[in-house]
Tab-separated table of C-alpha atoms and ligand atoms in Angstrom:
chain	number	residue	atom	x	y	z
A	102	UNK	CA	40.294	162.012	141.388
A	103	UNK	CA	43.298	163.925	140.281
A	104	UNK	CA	46.151	163.122	142.494
A	105	UNK	CA	48.933	165.423	143.067
A	106	UNK	CA	52.311	163.753	143.988
A	107	UNK	CA	53.383	165.699	146.818
A	108	UNK	CA	56.748	165.379	148.431
A	109	UNK	CA	57.162	167.035	151.873
A	110	UNK	CA	60.304	168.520	153.042
A	111	UNK	CA	60.872	169.254	156.706
A	112	UNK	CA	64.312	170.270	157.381
A	113	UNK	CA	65.693	168.294	154.476
A	114	UNK	CA	64.381	166.702	151.188
A	115	UNK	CA	65.546	163.471	152.501
A	116	UNK	CA	61.890	161.834	152.963
A	117	UNK	CA	61.248	161.421	148.876
A	118	UNK	CA	59.395	158.345	148.277
A	119	UNK	CA	59.087	156.188	151.412
A	120	UNK	CA	62.345	155.932	153.012
A	121	UNK	CA	62.796	154.342	156.410
A	122	UNK	CA	63.178	157.124	158.781
A	123	UNK	CA	65.731	156.328	161.820
A	124	UNK	CA	65.738	158.222	165.198
A	125	UNK	CA	68.899	159.062	167.196
A	126	UNK	CA	69.900	156.583	169.402
A	127	UNK	CA	67.498	156.794	172.625
A	128	UNK	CA	64.849	159.301	170.653
A	129	UNK	CA	61.544	157.779	171.088
A	130	UNK	CA	59.820	160.847	169.066
A	131	UNK	CA	60.634	162.757	165.731
A	132	UNK	CA	59.441	166.502	166.272
A	133	UNK	CA	57.602	167.653	163.589
A	134	UNK	CA	55.941	171.239	162.948
A	135	UNK	CA	52.578	170.271	164.678
A	136	UNK	CA	54.193	168.204	167.725
A	137	UNK	CA	55.945	164.860	167.747
A	138	UNK	CA	55.782	161.441	165.967
A	139	UNK	CA	56.410	158.171	168.052
A	140	UNK	CA	58.903	156.137	166.084
A	141	UNK	CA	56.287	153.291	166.114
A	142	UNK	CA	54.668	155.395	163.031
A	143	UNK	CA	57.919	155.881	161.438
A	144	UNK	CA	58.979	152.077	161.663
A	145	UNK	CA	55.844	150.946	160.149
A	146	UNK	CA	54.902	153.862	157.702
A	147	UNK	CA	58.353	155.568	157.292
A	148	UNK	CA	58.267	158.747	155.754
A	149	UNK	CA	54.921	158.572	153.959
A	150	UNK	CA	53.729	158.906	157.393
A	151	UNK	CA	54.833	162.772	157.754
A	152	UNK	CA	53.643	163.258	154.033
A	153	UNK	CA	50.156	162.177	155.053
A	154	UNK	CA	50.148	164.523	158.347
A	155	UNK	CA	51.054	167.299	156.276
A	156	UNK	CA	48.382	166.793	153.641
A	157	UNK	CA	45.745	165.719	155.997
A	158	UNK	CA	46.127	168.951	157.968
A	159	UNK	CA	46.530	171.561	154.830
A	160	UNK	CA	43.613	169.877	153.011
A	161	UNK	CA	41.096	169.753	155.819
A	162	UNK	CA	42.278	173.669	156.463
A	163	UNK	CA	41.619	174.427	153.162
A	164	UNK	CA	38.104	173.128	153.298
A	165	UNK	CA	37.429	174.736	156.606
A	166	UNK	CA	38.248	177.890	155.511
A	167	UNK	CA	35.860	177.628	152.565
A	168	UNK	CA	33.019	176.717	154.272
A	169	UNK	CA	31.079	180.058	155.338
A	170	UNK	CA	29.534	180.082	158.465
A	171	UNK	CA	30.346	181.029	162.312
A	172	UNK	CA	30.983	177.319	163.257
A	173	UNK	CA	33.569	176.312	160.870
A	174	UNK	CA	35.384	180.014	161.312
A	175	UNK	CA	34.963	179.123	165.090
A	176	UNK	CA	36.460	175.729	164.676
A	177	UNK	CA	39.100	177.114	162.169
A	178	UNK	CA	40.329	179.028	164.381
A	179	UNK	CA	40.691	176.218	167.512
A	180	UNK	CA	42.518	174.071	164.956
A	181	UNK	CA	45.066	176.661	163.794
A	182	UNK	CA	45.522	177.222	167.528
A	183	UNK	CA	45.867	173.575	168.106
A	184	UNK	CA	48.547	172.942	165.249
A	185	UNK	CA	50.554	176.033	166.415
A	186	UNK	CA	50.689	174.868	170.019
A	187	UNK	CA	53.013	171.874	168.699
A	188	UNK	CA	51.632	169.608	171.036
A	189	UNK	CA	50.255	166.737	169.254
A	190	UNK	CA	51.560	163.284	169.646
A	191	UNK	CA	50.868	160.901	166.776
A	192	UNK	CA	51.470	157.121	167.922
A	193	UNK	CA	50.862	153.982	166.155
A	194	UNK	CA	51.709	151.335	168.823
A	195	UNK	CA	48.350	151.190	171.160
A	196	UNK	CA	48.168	147.652	170.400
A	197	UNK	CA	45.540	146.760	173.506
A	198	UNK	CA	43.268	149.663	172.203
A	199	UNK	CA	42.971	148.469	168.936
A	200	UNK	CA	42.397	144.725	169.751
A	201	UNK	CA	38.804	145.279	170.555
A	202	UNK	CA	37.970	148.189	168.149
A	203	UNK	CA	38.266	148.034	164.571
A	204	UNK	CA	38.737	151.942	163.919
A	205	UNK	CA	41.403	153.223	161.679
A	206	UNK	CA	42.439	155.778	164.508
A	207	UNK	CA	41.152	157.423	167.813
A	208	UNK	CA	42.228	160.438	169.470
A	209	UNK	CA	42.322	162.417	172.922
A	210	UNK	CA	39.067	164.456	173.977
A	211	UNK	CA	40.562	165.716	177.206
A	212	UNK	CA	43.142	164.895	179.745
A	213	UNK	CA	41.156	162.017	181.151
A	214	UNK	CA	42.227	160.321	177.884
A	215	UNK	CA	45.697	160.264	179.080
A	216	UNK	CA	47.788	156.958	179.060
A	217	UNK	CA	51.177	158.005	180.734
A	218	UNK	CA	52.131	154.410	180.045
A	219	UNK	CA	52.279	154.757	176.314
A	220	UNK	CA	53.605	158.346	176.516
A	221	UNK	CA	49.912	159.373	175.330
A	222	UNK	CA	49.430	162.805	176.522
A	223	UNK	CA	46.373	164.936	175.309
A	224	UNK	CA	46.233	165.960	172.563
A	225	UNK	CA	46.833	162.874	170.809
A	226	UNK	CA	45.955	160.914	167.883
A	227	UNK	CA	46.668	156.876	168.033
A	228	UNK	CA	46.419	155.311	164.853
A	229	UNK	CA	45.682	151.421	164.321
A	230	UNK	CA	48.942	149.393	164.332
A	231	UNK	CA	47.790	147.316	161.792
A	232	UNK	CA	46.286	149.978	159.267
A	233	UNK	CA	47.856	149.518	156.211
A	234	UNK	CA	49.075	152.923	154.335
A	235	UNK	CA	49.018	151.728	150.717
A	236	UNK	CA	48.481	153.966	147.429
A	237	UNK	CA	46.804	151.065	145.642
A	238	UNK	CA	44.649	148.903	148.611
A	239	UNK	CA	41.470	150.626	148.828
A	240	UNK	CA	39.079	151.506	151.838
A	241	UNK	CA	35.469	152.583	150.536
A	242	UNK	CA	36.025	154.260	147.433
A	243	UNK	CA	39.453	155.938	148.441
A	244	UNK	CA	43.048	154.441	148.798
A	245	UNK	CA	43.917	153.535	152.171
A	246	UNK	CA	46.514	156.493	151.942
A	247	UNK	CA	43.886	158.719	150.963
A	248	UNK	CA	41.691	157.959	153.476
A	249	UNK	CA	44.176	157.998	156.274
A	250	UNK	CA	44.299	161.859	155.592
A	251	UNK	CA	40.343	162.099	156.009
A	252	UNK	CA	41.028	160.201	159.426
A	253	UNK	CA	43.252	162.309	160.642
A	254	UNK	CA	41.324	165.274	159.871
A	255	UNK	CA	38.392	163.842	161.904
A	256	UNK	CA	40.766	163.469	164.589
A	257	UNK	CA	41.895	166.655	165.030
A	258	UNK	CA	37.974	167.815	166.198
A	259	UNK	CA	38.491	165.072	168.858
A	260	UNK	CA	41.504	166.686	169.970
A	261	UNK	CA	39.453	170.050	170.201
A	262	UNK	CA	37.200	168.153	172.636
A	263	UNK	CA	34.331	166.907	170.362
A	264	UNK	CA	32.702	163.689	170.894
A	265	UNK	CA	30.560	161.598	169.168
A	266	UNK	CA	26.957	161.927	170.484
A	267	UNK	CA	28.070	163.908	173.693
A	268	UNK	CA	28.839	167.244	172.033
A	269	UNK	CA	27.891	168.708	168.477
A	270	UNK	CA	29.309	166.125	166.057
A	271	UNK	CA	31.701	168.431	163.930
A	272	UNK	CA	34.188	165.602	163.405
A	273	UNK	CA	31.779	163.578	161.169
A	274	UNK	CA	29.913	166.646	160.022
A	275	UNK	CA	33.257	168.353	159.046
A	276	UNK	CA	34.561	165.353	157.553
A	277	UNK	CA	31.389	163.962	155.460
A	278	UNK	CA	31.235	167.977	154.120
A	279	UNK	CA	34.805	168.465	153.111
A	280	UNK	CA	35.731	164.877	151.989
A	281	UNK	CA	32.466	162.947	150.740
A	282	UNK	CA	30.504	163.325	147.449
A	283	UNK	CA	27.413	161.910	148.245
A	284	UNK	CA	23.848	163.680	148.373
A	285	UNK	CA	23.816	164.447	152.070
A	286	UNK	CA	26.788	166.380	151.757
A	287	UNK	CA	25.083	169.753	151.551
A	288	UNK	CA	23.214	168.680	155.096
A	289	UNK	CA	26.777	167.997	156.804
A	290	UNK	CA	28.515	171.011	155.656
A	291	UNK	CA	25.287	172.775	157.372
A	292	UNK	CA	26.074	171.238	160.608
A	293	UNK	CA	30.048	171.927	160.262
A	294	UNK	CA	29.345	175.491	159.502
A	295	UNK	CA	27.146	176.273	162.363
A	296	UNK	CA	27.681	177.407	165.473
A	297	UNK	CA	25.525	175.780	168.058
A	298	UNK	CA	25.169	176.955	171.410
A	299	UNK	CA	25.418	173.343	172.519
A	300	UNK	CA	23.929	169.885	171.375
A	301	UNK	CA	20.789	171.055	172.771
A	302	UNK	CA	20.319	173.740	170.909
A	303	UNK	CA	17.306	173.262	168.910
A	304	UNK	CA	18.934	174.045	165.871
A	305	UNK	CA	21.104	171.259	166.136
A	306	UNK	CA	18.557	168.622	167.205
A	307	UNK	CA	16.492	169.412	163.860
A	308	UNK	CA	20.005	169.881	161.757
A	309	UNK	CA	21.347	166.728	163.437
A	310	UNK	CA	18.227	164.535	162.478
A	311	UNK	CA	18.009	166.143	159.067
A	312	UNK	CA	21.406	165.178	158.435
A	313	UNK	CA	22.793	161.985	160.646
A	314	UNK	CA	19.640	160.065	159.856
A	315	UNK	CA	20.967	160.127	156.205
A	316	UNK	CA	24.603	160.240	156.776
A	317	UNK	CA	26.640	157.260	156.102
A	318	UNK	CA	27.837	157.671	159.353
A	319	UNK	CA	24.537	157.266	161.083
A	320	UNK	CA	25.614	154.545	163.248
A	321	UNK	CA	28.933	156.381	164.415
A	322	UNK	CA	27.414	159.800	165.162
A	323	UNK	CA	24.989	157.591	167.262
A	324	UNK	CA	22.229	159.653	166.059
A	325	UNK	CA	19.542	158.305	168.426
A	326	UNK	CA	21.471	158.868	171.319
A	327	UNK	CA	23.038	161.830	170.631
A	328	UNK	CA	19.040	163.555	169.906
A	329	UNK	CA	17.968	161.766	173.073
A	330	UNK	CA	20.710	163.262	174.823
A	331	UNK	CA	19.890	166.837	173.596
A	332	UNK	CA	16.530	166.724	174.547
A	333	UNK	CA	17.578	165.365	178.247
A	334	UNK	CA	19.921	167.795	178.702
A	335	UNK	CA	17.298	170.720	178.086
A	336	UNK	CA	14.023	169.003	179.410
A	337	UNK	CA	11.032	170.494	178.406
A	338	UNK	CA	12.115	172.715	175.512
A	339	UNK	CA	9.036	172.891	173.296
A	340	UNK	CA	11.000	173.164	170.197
A	341	UNK	CA	13.101	170.429	170.583
A	342	UNK	CA	9.963	168.215	171.773
A	343	UNK	CA	8.398	169.349	168.391
A	344	UNK	CA	11.026	167.869	166.563
A	345	UNK	CA	11.184	164.856	168.790
A	346	UNK	CA	7.390	164.450	168.240
A	347	UNK	CA	7.322	165.182	164.591
A	348	UNK	CA	10.171	162.557	164.013
A	349	UNK	CA	8.944	159.840	166.067
A	350	UNK	CA	6.431	157.966	163.359
A	351	UNK	CA	5.008	155.603	166.306
A	352	UNK	CA	2.251	155.578	168.627
A	353	UNK	CA	4.437	156.584	171.482
A	354	UNK	CA	4.869	160.016	170.203
A	355	UNK	CA	0.981	160.086	169.447
A	356	UNK	CA	0.473	159.443	173.089
A	357	UNK	CA	3.167	161.579	174.195
A	358	UNK	CA	1.712	164.322	172.585
A	359	UNK	CA	-1.528	163.614	173.606
A	360	UNK	CA	-0.383	163.638	177.320
A	361	UNK	CA	1.676	166.998	176.705
A	362	UNK	CA	-1.691	168.293	175.956
A	363	UNK	CA	-3.011	167.001	179.216
A	364	UNK	CA	-0.292	168.261	181.205
A	365	UNK	CA	-1.199	171.557	180.026
A	366	UNK	CA	-4.962	170.592	180.771
A	367	UNK	CA	-4.312	169.416	183.945
A	368	UNK	CA	-2.583	172.702	185.135
A	369	UNK	CA	-6.033	174.223	184.605
A	370	UNK	CA	-7.734	171.801	187.189
A	371	UNK	CA	-9.086	168.836	184.194
A	372	UNK	CA	-8.334	165.446	184.587
A	373	UNK	CA	-6.357	162.632	182.678
A	374	UNK	CA	-8.142	160.727	179.800
A	375	UNK	CA	-7.581	157.073	179.160
A	376	UNK	CA	-6.087	156.707	175.555
A	377	UNK	CA	-6.211	153.185	174.856
A	378	UNK	CA	-8.214	150.120	176.150
A	379	UNK	CA	-6.693	147.626	178.589
A	380	UNK	CA	-4.950	145.633	175.553
A	381	UNK	CA	-1.408	144.709	177.074
A	382	UNK	CA	-0.079	146.014	174.275
A	383	UNK	CA	-1.074	149.781	174.650
A	384	UNK	CA	-0.202	149.460	178.500
A	385	UNK	CA	3.319	149.287	176.913
A	386	UNK	CA	2.952	152.215	174.637
A	387	UNK	CA	1.546	154.086	177.629
A	388	UNK	CA	4.457	153.124	179.909
A	389	UNK	CA	6.878	154.120	177.198
A	390	UNK	CA	5.224	157.478	176.824
A	391	UNK	CA	5.000	158.286	180.440
A	392	UNK	CA	8.544	157.342	180.487
A	393	UNK	CA	9.507	159.813	177.627
A	394	UNK	CA	7.536	162.571	179.342
A	395	UNK	CA	10.003	161.962	182.692
A	396	UNK	CA	13.079	161.882	180.661
A	397	UNK	CA	12.323	164.891	177.893
A	398	UNK	CA	9.693	166.916	179.769
A	399	UNK	CA	10.562	166.611	183.484
A	400	UNK	CA	14.305	165.345	183.315
A	401	UNK	CA	13.737	162.757	185.443
A	402	UNK	CA	15.983	159.486	185.224
A	403	UNK	CA	14.979	157.915	188.742
A	404	UNK	CA	11.500	157.830	187.403
A	405	UNK	CA	11.739	156.805	183.719
A	406	UNK	CA	13.961	153.675	185.000
A	407	UNK	CA	10.890	152.850	187.646
A	408	UNK	CA	8.557	152.792	184.397
A	409	UNK	CA	10.647	150.582	182.491
A	410	UNK	CA	11.116	148.318	185.426
A	411	UNK	CA	7.084	147.757	185.619
A	412	UNK	CA	6.929	146.788	182.266
A	413	UNK	CA	5.814	143.247	182.579
A	414	UNK	CA	3.040	142.198	179.534
A	415	UNK	CA	5.102	140.737	176.469
A	416	UNK	CA	3.255	141.247	173.411
A	417	UNK	CA	2.427	138.492	171.340
A	418	UNK	CA	4.814	137.302	168.757
A	419	UNK	CA	2.533	137.362	165.698
A	420	UNK	CA	2.318	141.196	166.464
A	421	UNK	CA	5.563	141.869	166.290
A	422	UNK	CA	5.745	141.353	162.601
A	423	UNK	CA	3.546	144.487	161.668
A	424	UNK	CA	5.611	147.470	160.925
A	425	UNK	CA	3.861	149.789	163.142
A	426	UNK	CA	4.144	147.570	166.188
A	427	UNK	CA	8.244	147.178	165.085
A	428	UNK	CA	8.295	150.822	165.248
A	429	UNK	CA	7.295	151.125	168.581
A	430	UNK	CA	9.309	148.651	170.085
A	431	UNK	CA	12.376	150.246	168.434
A	432	UNK	CA	11.406	153.382	170.007
A	433	UNK	CA	11.080	152.026	173.254
A	434	UNK	CA	14.427	150.195	172.955
A	435	UNK	CA	16.237	153.503	171.672
A	436	UNK	CA	14.638	155.367	174.637
A	437	UNK	CA	15.948	152.476	177.370
A	438	UNK	CA	19.191	152.312	175.475
A	439	UNK	CA	19.774	155.874	176.237
A	440	UNK	CA	18.968	155.458	179.871
A	441	UNK	CA	21.222	152.773	179.980
A	442	UNK	CA	24.255	154.618	178.654
A	443	UNK	CA	23.474	157.651	181.156
A	444	UNK	CA	22.973	155.201	184.110
A	445	UNK	CA	26.544	153.759	183.014
A	446	UNK	CA	27.937	156.849	182.480
A	447	UNK	CA	26.953	157.913	186.009
A	448	UNK	CA	28.132	154.685	187.573
A	449	UNK	CA	24.581	153.991	188.699
A	450	UNK	CA	25.364	150.290	188.070
A	451	UNK	CA	22.385	148.219	190.546
A	452	UNK	CA	19.719	150.000	188.346
A	453	UNK	CA	22.116	149.435	185.001
A	454	UNK	CA	22.132	145.802	185.532
A	455	UNK	CA	18.592	145.360	186.270
A	456	UNK	CA	17.583	147.578	183.478
A	457	UNK	CA	19.623	145.884	180.941
A	458	UNK	CA	18.108	142.618	181.768
A	459	UNK	CA	14.799	144.166	180.999
A	460	UNK	CA	16.273	145.767	178.095
A	461	UNK	CA	17.504	142.054	176.466
A	462	UNK	CA	14.232	140.606	177.618
A	463	UNK	CA	12.478	142.888	174.925
A	464	UNK	CA	15.264	143.100	172.507
A	465	UNK	CA	15.205	138.796	172.084
A	466	UNK	CA	11.413	138.993	171.323
A	467	UNK	CA	11.892	141.128	168.262
A	468	UNK	CA	12.570	139.554	165.003
A	469	UNK	CA	16.211	140.286	164.120
A	470	UNK	CA	16.579	141.651	160.352
B	1079	LIG	ZN1	35.816	160.105	165.763
């Protein structure tokens, strides 16, 4: 990759190279064009940090401008507004947060992320104090310096209010679209460029699966959770359900599809049928499918939780080795995991604790990769 040495001049060219920057006595922040930089970043990274901020913004914006689409156009305008608000705070001193996280940085999504004691007021970007900003050290395939530029670009999307799994994931989509050279780049650009009405927009549900499941950020995007969240937010959406059922290879999907058909038949006065025999394993498939219908067709969390509580048959260990059976359990666990997160978010801790116990009971039975 051709690297252009760029020297940034703010008020003067005093930052050439990587000089230490000293703030006047009593000052905690340096004012820059997009906001303010806490002295912790200047102490740790020196003038290099300012170069990095400028490059992250310029290169990211250059890319966003080149992407053709209503979504990227909208986000470009929002980013320009964010930068011209001169409100972003950069901090490199949030030790407690990064003690339990190995992320390179994180950013505020709204004012609920404010930490007044650390002077972190939305919008802010907080960089891991242990990050090494070296031109020679390599993270992935780029130097730590190059990588941090990409990270900053990603964090600005959080400042716009975008969160992983909870909103359309423009942060990872635009990061992968603008800064990667892998074969899912195109799919990432599709998401980055599109203007979705919400994360339950059927176009997003489809594009998310298409991109997210193959993305190198698959885990961080939280594809399974985001996908289920989209369905749950718009229960009964025929288009989203179709994508869901097409995507699930397991018997749960087959049963769910059949039950959905039956629901339609029931409305015309016909009775339900028995899909499988009394094999305990298929009883679980039935339950998992019932829970999916409650969650994604009727949008009833309580009823789904009740169904999970009642799972008491434990499949035979030897059957867990079969891929089909393993897939079914994976799907069931994804659904349960999703429900756990919703319960936690809505602070329904009694149900959460009870269900978590059941979740681990099942999880511990599965062979580990
Ligand atoms: Zn992020």
